[in-house]
Amino acid sequence: MPAEGSSLDPVLTRLLRTFLRPYRRWLTFVVVLQLIGTVASLYLPTLNGDIIDRGVARGDTDYILRTGAIMLAVGLLQVLSNIAAVFFGAKAAMSFGRDLRSTLFHRVGEFSAREVGHFGAPSLITRGTNDVQQVQMLVVMACTLMVAAPISIVGGIILALRQDLGLSWLLGVSLPFLVVVIGIIVTKLIPQFRQMQDRIDTVNRILREQISGIRVVRAFVREPLEEQRFAAANDELTVTGVRAGRLMMSMFPTVMLVLNLSSVAVLWFGADRISHGQTQIGDLTAFLSYLAQILMSVMMATFMVMMIPRAAVCAERIKEVLDTDPSVAPPANPIDIVDRQAEVTFQGVSFAYPGAAAPVLEDITVHCGPGTTTAFVGSTGSGKSTLVSLVARLYDVTDGSLLVDGVDVRELDPTALSARVGLVPQRAYLFSGTVASNLRYGNPAATDEQLWEALRIAQAEDFVRAMPEQLEASISQGGTNVSGGQRQRLAIARALVLKPEIYLFDESFSALDLGTDARLRAALRPVTRDAAVLIVASRVSTIIDADQIVVLEAGRIVGLGRHDELVQTCPTYAEIVESQLSSEDAA
Amino acid sequence: MTGPGKADETASGKPANGKVVPGRLPPASAAQRGGGPPWMGAAMPAEKALNFGPSAKRLLRRMRPRRVHLMLVVAMAAGAVTLSVIGPRLLGHATNIIFAGFIGKRLPSDVTLSQAIAHARASGNNNYADLLARTHAVPGHGIDFTDLAYVLLIAVCLYLGAAVLSWIQAYLLNDVVQSTVRQLRADVDAKINRLPLNYVDSQPRGEMLSRVTNDIDNIGQSLMQTLSQLLTSVLTVIGVITMMLIISPLLAIIALVTVPASIYVTKAIAKRSQGRFIAQWRNTGKLNGQIEEAFAGHELVRVFGRRAETEAAFAETNDALFEASFGAQFVSGIIMPAMMFIANLNYVVIAVVGGLRVASGSISLGDVQAFIQYSRQFTQPLMQLASMANLLQSGIASAERVFDLLDAPEQAAETATPQVAKERRGRVEFENVSFRYKPDEPLIEDLSLVAEPGHSVAIVGPTGAGKTTLVNLIMRFYELDSGRITLDGIDITEMRRADLRSGVGMVLQDAWLFGGTIWDNLAYGRPGASDEQILDAAKSAFVDRFVQALPDGYDTVLGEDSSNVSAGQRQLITIARAFLADPTLLILDEATSSVDTRTELLVQHATAALRSSRTSFVVAHRLSTIRDADLILVMEHGRIVEKGNHHELLAAGGAYHALYSSQFSEAVADAVG
């Protein structure tokens, strides 16, 4: 019996149906067992009524005792079937959760960087954790309680009417009245909850800003203003909280009042019927019990129904992810590389997001041979990071082709590709574990010597040795327990351990100061002698020695050559160099 | 090197060894708890409060301002409970009237009741005789409707009264709880502004925020759910027990037996489920961690070809979670049926024993009727009390964490006699300044320097050398260990912090802009600035130019992750803000990484304009900045190792010389000329 103001969302239903399908059998058990349990509990008042009518009224103590024994047996049956129902219900619900989580995880794993970028990693994380949890909570409740409530209500009504049909009109009045009242309260409550959530988010946001920007607040002496800002949001939140709380807490007294007044009515009208011999006292007593049960079940059902809107929103978000197809698919017939060359060739490569007005990259043709260093420069938005991501096949080109060792990257066996390409992304990310586990990420078989070697080259040996556990020093999620520069060096070391043929450095040296940057590149030179190195950078000093520099502007190549040439021939490049090295213009 | 805490080395330097509360994890939000209706067992095991008593008392003390309300609440609750407890008795009375009428109707009308009783005894029907003796049946008469009406009318009034009292009481309580929580939030916010930075920096990321948000939310929810229920439940139980004892001590004792039985059962089951809940919670945390890593490090997983292993690890945790959560859910799901069974058992026994006693005339039917209702009224609060214990623990645990924050030591008070500089010229002097974040890690030792007005001081050195610390000290974000810093001749501790800081402008690497409009962010630089002044500042920093190109202009709202405004543009806004503040002293942190070249030029122009005629301390990355500085401080491991201008230091052939020559090869020197 749904309360008014909320309807079962189609996405939610579809999601539930798809993932609960394998557990149909268990769910059937749950329904059957709960049916038995509810019927049993509904039967008790009848038996009680019998005790009164046939036992007490006639002074038949034997009957009383016998019926009592039956009541006991029924009670036992009820509890056993309820427990069994909980067993199957919990099993089905938790299996649902498990399957949903694993499907979601797998789907996101298949995504290319584009899909991940579209949703944003934080959003995906929320969807995989909180949203799944919400939906699972609903299923758990539904499996364990929700089935019982409607059965209880319907069964209660039937049995009550069986006791005394003449009082059925009473049910017909009090029940709809209660449903309407609760429905009104719930309809008002749901938007209040939503508003409360928004206002909680606002308060939290302000606090987050105050804490993370605490220096700036103090530097600009804005403490009083911030307190005011917070007070305003706090007051707003309180107002909504009060309103929602009032509605919420008025529900129980209302239900109790309806119940009590109905009981009074039952006694009054029932008495009349008794005096006319139309009904028995025991029937009346039973009727009262049923009334109570029915109304209580209605209230329980309402609580559950309140959870549906929130779960529906979560279901939609989950479905969005599940329905998104990855744009980068593994090749049907993967080719392995035969001819190990360490070269990357861009042939007329273009890349555009679907539906975007302008392409990110247009007609890029560059050849990066073995033993060469190719640098990519350009202003933000010129597409240089995307270029490098294409090599790692985080995206697929929309036009032209990208060849690694002479093979189109789309035909390449993914394992072969990942063994060949070492990426150090812009934002260094480390996984929870140890320094060693992170370094071995691409190459689990690396020895400790190899790790130390990589650390040495990456200018990270000193600080790792300084840590008490050295290689076994723990790294927290994301690598937040080491500084930005250290993180980056560890990420570089990680790529080095892999010993790839193609190095992709995406702004990997930006968090390092000039000295460390220079030393690192010097140390890299012998190691990358036979490899193809692609560097994306904005610091001139990083790229100045590159074998070829590719200057990008708005996705197109506007300059290609060595530093000396480009300073003369490419105005964009000259501008970049000038901005970093001279002080003439700064006056 | 850097300890735990903030990993961003440029923002705060090394974190201090502030007071870190022993690791208790913050409570999950209601959503994570699997927030359902209150009687559903929490998905996470309750946090245990360390000092339940004192913390609870302290929390209650916070409600003192509303104590009149609270007393009213208690009174009303008592009233409501009393009324609703009397109710079943009245209804029982009504049942008796009905029963009497029923019996009476069956008796011949020409005998009196006592005669009928005697007659029954004579014919050996002792049970029936006793039954008759109990009733007030009038032979030959049916149900006395007047009497019935009277009783029922009183019942109706009683119930209405109870409902009204309940409503009002609920409203009042809600108000009290909400205002208490509001005050708590306000106090915490005010406290944040008084905390010394070393405390804030020492907190693990997000811990403080969680304390302030999740914990307070939790307190509010727990208070709401427990206070009202606690009050009514306890009063109801007391009232019901009293009534039951009045009606029939025997039946009351039977009913009371269920109490220890339910408590025992609940505890036994809860104990068995506790282990599973802990496992569930642990696995959830682990799983969430795996999800976060796999999604945040998505490209790495892909590029390094680790998808298969990642999914395998995930599947393992997922299965473990399934086992644990299924077990937890099942075992805790037994509690309700078990309690219901006990309640039903109770019901059966009362029905049987009651029935027998009615038949033998020792108790009236209505009394049994009432008793059954009472026992139902009795079990529900019990169940609520049981589930409340967890909630209460969790709420008090949260309160403890919040109180810890409120009790944290505050920064040094403002001096009683603030001094103001006669003339603000921007002369900064360090006199034998020493400072360390951690007592056993030397940082700045006996540093003395002078920055004349209008001079620029460049701070250079390898990463993590403590450059930002210098800045922290000038702004008095941290207190010195020894020595003093003067601004225009006045010790900075002798000034009001507000005066000191409003004279210093900061442009940081993390351009902190809040989620408001560009205009609001600019105006932040100086409260009370006129529109003209703001516009001027915007123009000086080349902000006006790009703002004109934006669709919403100055009303553009800055998103949290600056999707609409580039990093370089954000920096320009920060510079404009500093322009507006018009300080005599500037502290700048140069950022080069995330800015595109075109905007980079603008930033340089704007910065140069800002710096002209102002004393500036620059944490420098660019060679030109360093070369043109009046004074260069070379720092290494926090110590100033060299001091001087560019030429002097090059000639000295020390650390600066080494740094300089390692950065640039011949080609650059030539290109620059």
Tab-separated table of C-alpha atoms in Angstrom, chain A residues 219-509:
chain	number	residue	atom	x	y	z
A	219	ALA	CA	45.807	36.975	5.733
A	220	PHE	CA	42.905	39.099	4.587
A	221	VAL	CA	41.591	39.415	8.119
A	222	ARG	CA	38.242	38.051	7.047
A	223	GLU	CA	37.412	36.050	10.140
A	224	PRO	CA	34.373	38.145	11.115
A	225	LEU	CA	33.022	38.003	7.584
A	226	GLU	CA	33.472	34.275	7.410
A	227	GLU	CA	31.701	33.819	10.709
A	228	GLN	CA	28.835	35.843	9.356
A	229	ARG	CA	28.696	33.837	6.174
A	230	PHE	CA	28.643	30.671	8.184
A	231	ALA	CA	26.015	31.971	10.580
A	232	ALA	CA	23.687	32.724	7.688
A	233	ALA	CA	24.006	29.234	6.280
A	234	ASN	CA	23.735	27.722	9.754
A	235	ASP	CA	20.516	29.577	10.450
A	236	GLU	CA	19.011	28.483	7.179
A	237	LEU	CA	19.868	24.913	7.915
A	238	THR	CA	18.331	25.147	11.364
A	239	VAL	CA	15.104	26.518	9.955
A	240	THR	CA	14.748	23.601	7.582
A	241	GLY	CA	15.779	21.180	10.286
A	242	VAL	CA	13.085	22.476	12.572
A	243	ARG	CA	10.452	22.209	9.897
A	244	ALA	CA	11.442	18.714	8.877
A	245	GLY	CA	11.751	17.593	12.482
A	246	ARG	CA	8.292	18.822	13.327
A	247	LEU	CA	6.737	16.947	10.471
A	248	MET	CA	8.684	13.844	11.260
A	249	MET	CA	7.799	13.784	14.914
A	250	SER	CA	4.141	14.451	14.384
A	251	MET	CA	3.698	11.170	12.621
A	252	PHE	CA	3.723	8.828	15.557
A	253	PRO	CA	1.290	10.738	17.771
A	254	THR	CA	-1.044	11.039	14.808
A	255	VAL	CA	-1.048	7.337	14.129
A	256	MET	CA	-1.572	6.568	17.781
A	257	LEU	CA	-4.475	8.978	17.957
A	258	VAL	CA	-6.172	7.418	14.961
A	259	LEU	CA	-5.652	4.000	16.450
A	260	ASN	CA	-6.987	4.959	19.838
A	261	LEU	CA	-10.018	6.758	18.528
A	262	SER	CA	-10.754	3.830	16.261
A	263	SER	CA	-10.537	1.485	19.218
A	264	VAL	CA	-13.052	3.599	21.072
A	265	ALA	CA	-15.321	3.527	18.062
A	266	VAL	CA	-14.967	-0.234	17.825
A	267	LEU	CA	-16.055	-0.637	21.409
A	268	TRP	CA	-18.983	1.670	21.013
A	269	PHE	CA	-20.401	0.265	17.839
A	270	GLY	CA	-19.356	-3.204	18.743
A	271	ALA	CA	-21.250	-2.983	21.979
A	272	ASP	CA	-24.322	-2.163	20.032
A	273	ARG	CA	-23.841	-5.172	17.849
A	274	ILE	CA	-23.235	-7.388	20.834
A	275	SER	CA	-26.413	-6.273	22.453
A	276	HIS	CA	-28.216	-7.288	19.314
A	277	GLY	CA	-26.440	-10.562	19.352
A	278	GLN	CA	-24.735	-9.884	16.057
A	279	THR	CA	-21.286	-10.400	17.377
A	280	GLN	CA	-19.344	-11.824	20.272
A	281	ILE	CA	-17.053	-10.181	22.757
A	282	GLY	CA	-14.111	-12.263	21.771
A	283	ASP	CA	-14.626	-11.203	18.194
A	284	LEU	CA	-14.519	-7.644	19.341
A	285	THR	CA	-11.310	-8.159	21.240
A	286	ALA	CA	-9.733	-9.766	18.237
A	287	PHE	CA	-10.928	-6.961	16.052
A	288	LEU	CA	-9.192	-4.445	18.271
A	289	SER	CA	-5.939	-6.350	18.026
A	290	TYR	CA	-6.191	-6.510	14.267
A	291	LEU	CA	-6.882	-2.849	14.031
A	292	ALA	CA	-3.733	-2.114	15.968
A	293	GLN	CA	-1.688	-4.414	13.803
A	294	ILE	CA	-3.007	-2.976	10.575
A	295	LEU	CA	-2.324	0.583	11.535
A	296	MET	CA	1.155	-0.205	12.774
A	297	SER	CA	1.949	-1.950	9.519
A	298	VAL	CA	0.769	1.062	7.580
A	299	MET	CA	3.196	3.200	9.493
A	300	MET	CA	6.069	0.792	8.883
A	301	ALA	CA	5.250	0.694	5.214
A	302	THR	CA	5.344	4.465	5.044
A	303	PHE	CA	8.828	4.623	6.463
A	304	MET	CA	9.992	2.234	3.824
A	305	VAL	CA	8.306	4.084	1.055
A	306	MET	CA	10.128	7.222	2.135
A	307	MET	CA	13.384	5.573	1.224
A	308	ILE	CA	12.348	5.027	-2.344
A	309	PRO	CA	12.935	8.512	-3.780
A	310	ARG	CA	16.480	8.629	-2.523
A	311	ALA	CA	17.218	5.142	-3.806
A	312	ALA	CA	15.648	6.040	-7.135
A	313	VAL	CA	18.077	8.914	-7.625
A	314	CYS	CA	20.966	6.617	-6.824
A	315	ALA	CA	19.655	3.974	-9.191
A	316	GLU	CA	19.579	6.489	-12.008
A	317	ARG	CA	23.149	7.463	-11.404
A	318	ILE	CA	24.242	3.840	-11.364
A	319	LYS	CA	22.335	3.045	-14.518
A	320	GLU	CA	24.002	5.966	-16.269
A	321	VAL	CA	27.371	4.389	-15.714
A	322	LEU	CA	26.226	0.922	-16.700
A	323	ASP	CA	24.675	2.196	-19.893
A	324	THR	CA	27.783	4.016	-21.039
A	325	ASP	CA	29.759	2.082	-23.592
A	326	PRO	CA	33.505	2.408	-23.485
A	327	SER	CA	34.968	4.185	-26.439
A	328	VAL	CA	38.174	2.230	-26.470
A	329	ALA	CA	37.671	-1.437	-27.111
A	330	PRO	CA	40.315	-4.133	-27.196
A	331	PRO	CA	41.143	-5.346	-30.665
A	332	ALA	CA	39.338	-8.328	-32.109
A	333	ASN	CA	42.527	-9.883	-33.385
A	334	PRO	CA	45.331	-8.567	-31.260
A	335	ILE	CA	48.685	-8.299	-32.921
A	336	ASP	CA	51.854	-8.656	-30.984
A	337	ILE	CA	54.884	-6.642	-31.882
A	338	VAL	CA	57.465	-8.554	-33.799
A	339	ASP	CA	59.819	-5.818	-34.705
A	340	ARG	CA	60.876	-4.017	-31.530
A	341	GLN	CA	61.794	-0.588	-32.640
A	342	ALA	CA	60.793	1.856	-29.927
A	343	GLU	CA	59.169	4.287	-32.238
A	344	VAL	CA	55.972	6.217	-32.270
A	345	THR	CA	54.433	7.603	-35.414
A	346	PHE	CA	51.558	10.028	-35.587
A	347	GLN	CA	49.985	10.051	-39.017
A	348	GLY	CA	47.449	12.781	-39.552
A	349	VAL	CA	46.110	12.210	-36.081
A	350	SER	CA	43.038	14.099	-35.063
A	351	PHE	CA	40.994	13.860	-31.906
A	352	ALA	CA	37.721	15.458	-31.057
A	353	TYR	CA	35.168	14.844	-28.352
A	354	PRO	CA	31.851	13.751	-29.848
A	355	GLY	CA	29.628	16.727	-30.482
A	356	ALA	CA	32.387	19.216	-29.755
A	357	ALA	CA	32.645	22.264	-31.960
A	358	ALA	CA	36.390	22.251	-32.286
A	359	PRO	CA	38.759	19.282	-32.290
A	360	VAL	CA	41.325	18.957	-29.555
A	361	LEU	CA	43.963	17.811	-32.035
A	362	GLU	CA	44.033	18.269	-35.766
A	363	ASP	CA	46.163	16.572	-38.344
A	364	ILE	CA	49.195	15.821	-36.256
A	365	THR	CA	52.042	14.124	-38.052
A	366	VAL	CA	55.166	13.471	-36.032
A	367	HIS	CA	57.680	10.677	-36.016
A	368	CYS	CA	59.493	9.817	-32.814
A	369	GLY	CA	62.264	7.398	-33.499
A	370	PRO	CA	64.269	5.225	-31.126
A	371	GLY	CA	66.834	7.041	-29.032
A	372	THR	CA	65.186	10.397	-29.625
A	373	THR	CA	63.511	12.818	-27.304
A	374	THR	CA	60.489	14.640	-28.601
A	375	ALA	CA	59.131	17.531	-26.603
A	376	PHE	CA	55.639	18.926	-26.872
A	377	VAL	CA	54.978	22.475	-25.840
A	378	GLY	CA	52.098	24.830	-26.091
A	379	SER	CA	49.658	26.751	-23.984
A	380	THR	CA	47.026	25.020	-21.892
A	381	GLY	CA	44.341	23.596	-24.074
A	382	SER	CA	46.692	23.087	-26.985
A	383	GLY	CA	46.141	19.376	-26.742
A	384	LYS	CA	49.557	18.201	-25.721
A	385	SER	CA	48.435	15.989	-22.867
A	386	THR	CA	45.835	14.372	-25.067
A	387	LEU	CA	48.485	13.627	-27.649
A	388	VAL	CA	50.523	11.695	-25.189
A	389	SER	CA	47.470	9.909	-23.798
A	390	LEU	CA	46.710	8.669	-27.275
A	391	VAL	CA	49.949	6.771	-27.331
A	392	ALA	CA	48.975	4.919	-24.202
A	393	ARG	CA	45.602	4.331	-25.815
A	394	LEU	CA	43.723	6.114	-23.099
A	395	TYR	CA	41.780	7.600	-25.949
A	396	ASP	CA	41.395	6.518	-29.530
A	397	VAL	CA	42.059	8.815	-32.437
A	398	THR	CA	39.053	10.032	-34.321
A	399	ASP	CA	40.985	10.442	-37.522
A	400	GLY	CA	44.358	9.357	-38.816
A	401	SER	CA	46.360	6.648	-37.139
A	402	LEU	CA	48.905	6.218	-34.433
A	403	LEU	CA	51.562	3.577	-34.862
A	404	VAL	CA	53.690	2.073	-32.171
A	405	ASP	CA	56.588	0.069	-33.533
A	406	GLY	CA	54.895	0.177	-36.872
A	407	VAL	CA	51.620	-1.309	-35.684
A	408	ASP	CA	48.422	0.689	-35.355
A	409	VAL	CA	47.814	1.014	-31.671
A	410	ARG	CA	44.231	-0.103	-32.106
A	411	GLU	CA	45.332	-3.454	-33.435
A	412	LEU	CA	47.917	-3.960	-30.783
A	413	ASP	CA	47.560	-6.508	-28.052
A	414	PRO	CA	46.855	-4.475	-24.921
A	415	THR	CA	49.374	-6.460	-22.886
A	416	ALA	CA	52.046	-5.767	-25.451
A	417	LEU	CA	51.225	-2.088	-25.350
A	418	SER	CA	51.356	-1.775	-21.596
A	419	ALA	CA	54.668	-3.573	-21.464
A	420	ARG	CA	56.089	-1.073	-23.868
A	421	VAL	CA	54.782	2.220	-22.705
A	422	GLY	CA	55.723	3.891	-19.451
A	423	LEU	CA	53.485	6.776	-18.502
A	424	VAL	CA	54.171	9.375	-15.859
A	425	PRO	CA	50.962	11.382	-15.738
A	426	GLN	CA	50.551	14.995	-14.846
A	427	ARG	CA	49.211	14.394	-11.386
A	428	ALA	CA	51.350	11.708	-9.835
A	429	TYR	CA	49.168	9.137	-8.148
A	430	LEU	CA	50.419	6.424	-5.885
A	431	PHE	CA	48.515	3.448	-4.609
A	432	SER	CA	48.246	2.432	-1.000
A	433	GLY	CA	50.908	-0.056	-0.087
A	434	THR	CA	54.634	0.360	0.145
A	435	VAL	CA	57.215	2.184	-1.890
A	436	ALA	CA	58.253	-1.184	-3.261
A	437	SER	CA	54.750	-2.245	-4.253
A	438	ASN	CA	54.278	1.019	-6.094
A	439	LEU	CA	57.544	0.755	-7.918
A	440	ARG	CA	56.797	-2.815	-8.911
A	441	TYR	CA	53.418	-1.842	-10.259
A	442	GLY	CA	54.317	-2.319	-13.904
A	443	ASN	CA	56.865	-5.002	-13.319
A	444	PRO	CA	56.076	-7.268	-10.383
A	445	ALA	CA	59.201	-9.295	-10.970
A	446	ALA	CA	61.626	-6.437	-10.431
A	447	THR	CA	64.389	-7.047	-7.914
A	448	ASP	CA	65.274	-4.684	-5.079
A	449	GLU	CA	68.447	-3.654	-6.909
A	450	GLN	CA	66.402	-2.628	-9.881
A	451	LEU	CA	64.163	-0.592	-7.610
A	452	TRP	CA	67.099	1.222	-6.037
A	453	GLU	CA	68.556	1.874	-9.456
A	454	ALA	CA	65.323	3.442	-10.621
A	455	LEU	CA	65.125	5.522	-7.451
A	456	ARG	CA	68.642	6.731	-7.937
A	457	ILE	CA	67.955	7.928	-11.438
A	458	ALA	CA	64.714	9.553	-10.367
A	459	GLN	CA	66.562	11.522	-7.675
A	460	ALA	CA	64.432	9.785	-5.107
A	461	GLU	CA	67.026	7.560	-3.501
A	462	ASP	CA	67.927	10.024	-0.763
A	463	PHE	CA	64.574	10.480	0.753
A	464	VAL	CA	63.612	6.822	0.440
A	465	ARG	CA	66.782	5.817	2.245
A	466	ALA	CA	65.976	8.407	4.877
A	467	MET	CA	62.676	6.687	5.644
A	468	PRO	CA	62.947	4.140	8.442
A	469	GLU	CA	61.484	1.274	6.441
A	470	GLN	CA	63.021	2.440	3.169
A	471	LEU	CA	61.501	0.318	0.421
A	472	GLU	CA	58.869	-1.033	2.758
A	473	ALA	CA	57.820	2.422	3.918
A	474	SER	CA	54.085	2.656	3.656
A	475	ILE	CA	52.382	4.856	1.157
A	476	SER	CA	48.863	5.985	1.847
A	477	GLN	CA	46.143	6.183	-0.736
A	478	GLY	CA	47.012	8.608	-3.485
A	479	GLY	CA	50.440	9.050	-1.997
A	480	THR	CA	49.368	11.878	0.240
A	481	ASN	CA	51.892	11.105	2.944
A	482	VAL	CA	54.758	12.216	0.763
A	483	SER	CA	55.261	15.648	-0.716
A	484	GLY	CA	54.278	16.568	-4.256
A	485	GLY	CA	57.824	16.508	-5.523
A	486	GLN	CA	58.547	13.173	-3.884
A	487	ARG	CA	55.386	11.734	-5.359
A	488	GLN	CA	56.402	12.750	-8.774
A	489	ARG	CA	59.830	11.261	-8.441
A	490	LEU	CA	58.381	7.991	-7.249
A	491	ALA	CA	56.038	7.997	-10.223
A	492	ILE	CA	59.008	8.482	-12.499
A	493	ALA	CA	60.849	5.666	-10.777
A	494	ARG	CA	57.808	3.479	-11.275
A	495	ALA	CA	57.962	4.030	-15.008
A	496	LEU	CA	61.679	3.359	-14.987
A	497	VAL	CA	61.273	-0.006	-13.301
A	498	LEU	CA	59.081	-1.085	-16.152
A	499	LYS	CA	61.998	-0.491	-18.539
A	500	PRO	CA	59.650	0.534	-21.319
A	501	GLU	CA	60.670	1.389	-24.812
A	502	ILE	CA	58.496	4.432	-24.941
A	503	TYR	CA	58.517	6.985	-22.177
A	504	LEU	CA	55.637	9.395	-21.814
A	505	PHE	CA	56.370	12.242	-19.424
A	506	ASP	CA	53.347	14.474	-19.039
A	507	GLU	CA	54.488	17.569	-17.148
A	508	SER	CA	56.322	15.126	-14.935
A	509	PHE	CA	59.021	17.534	-13.887
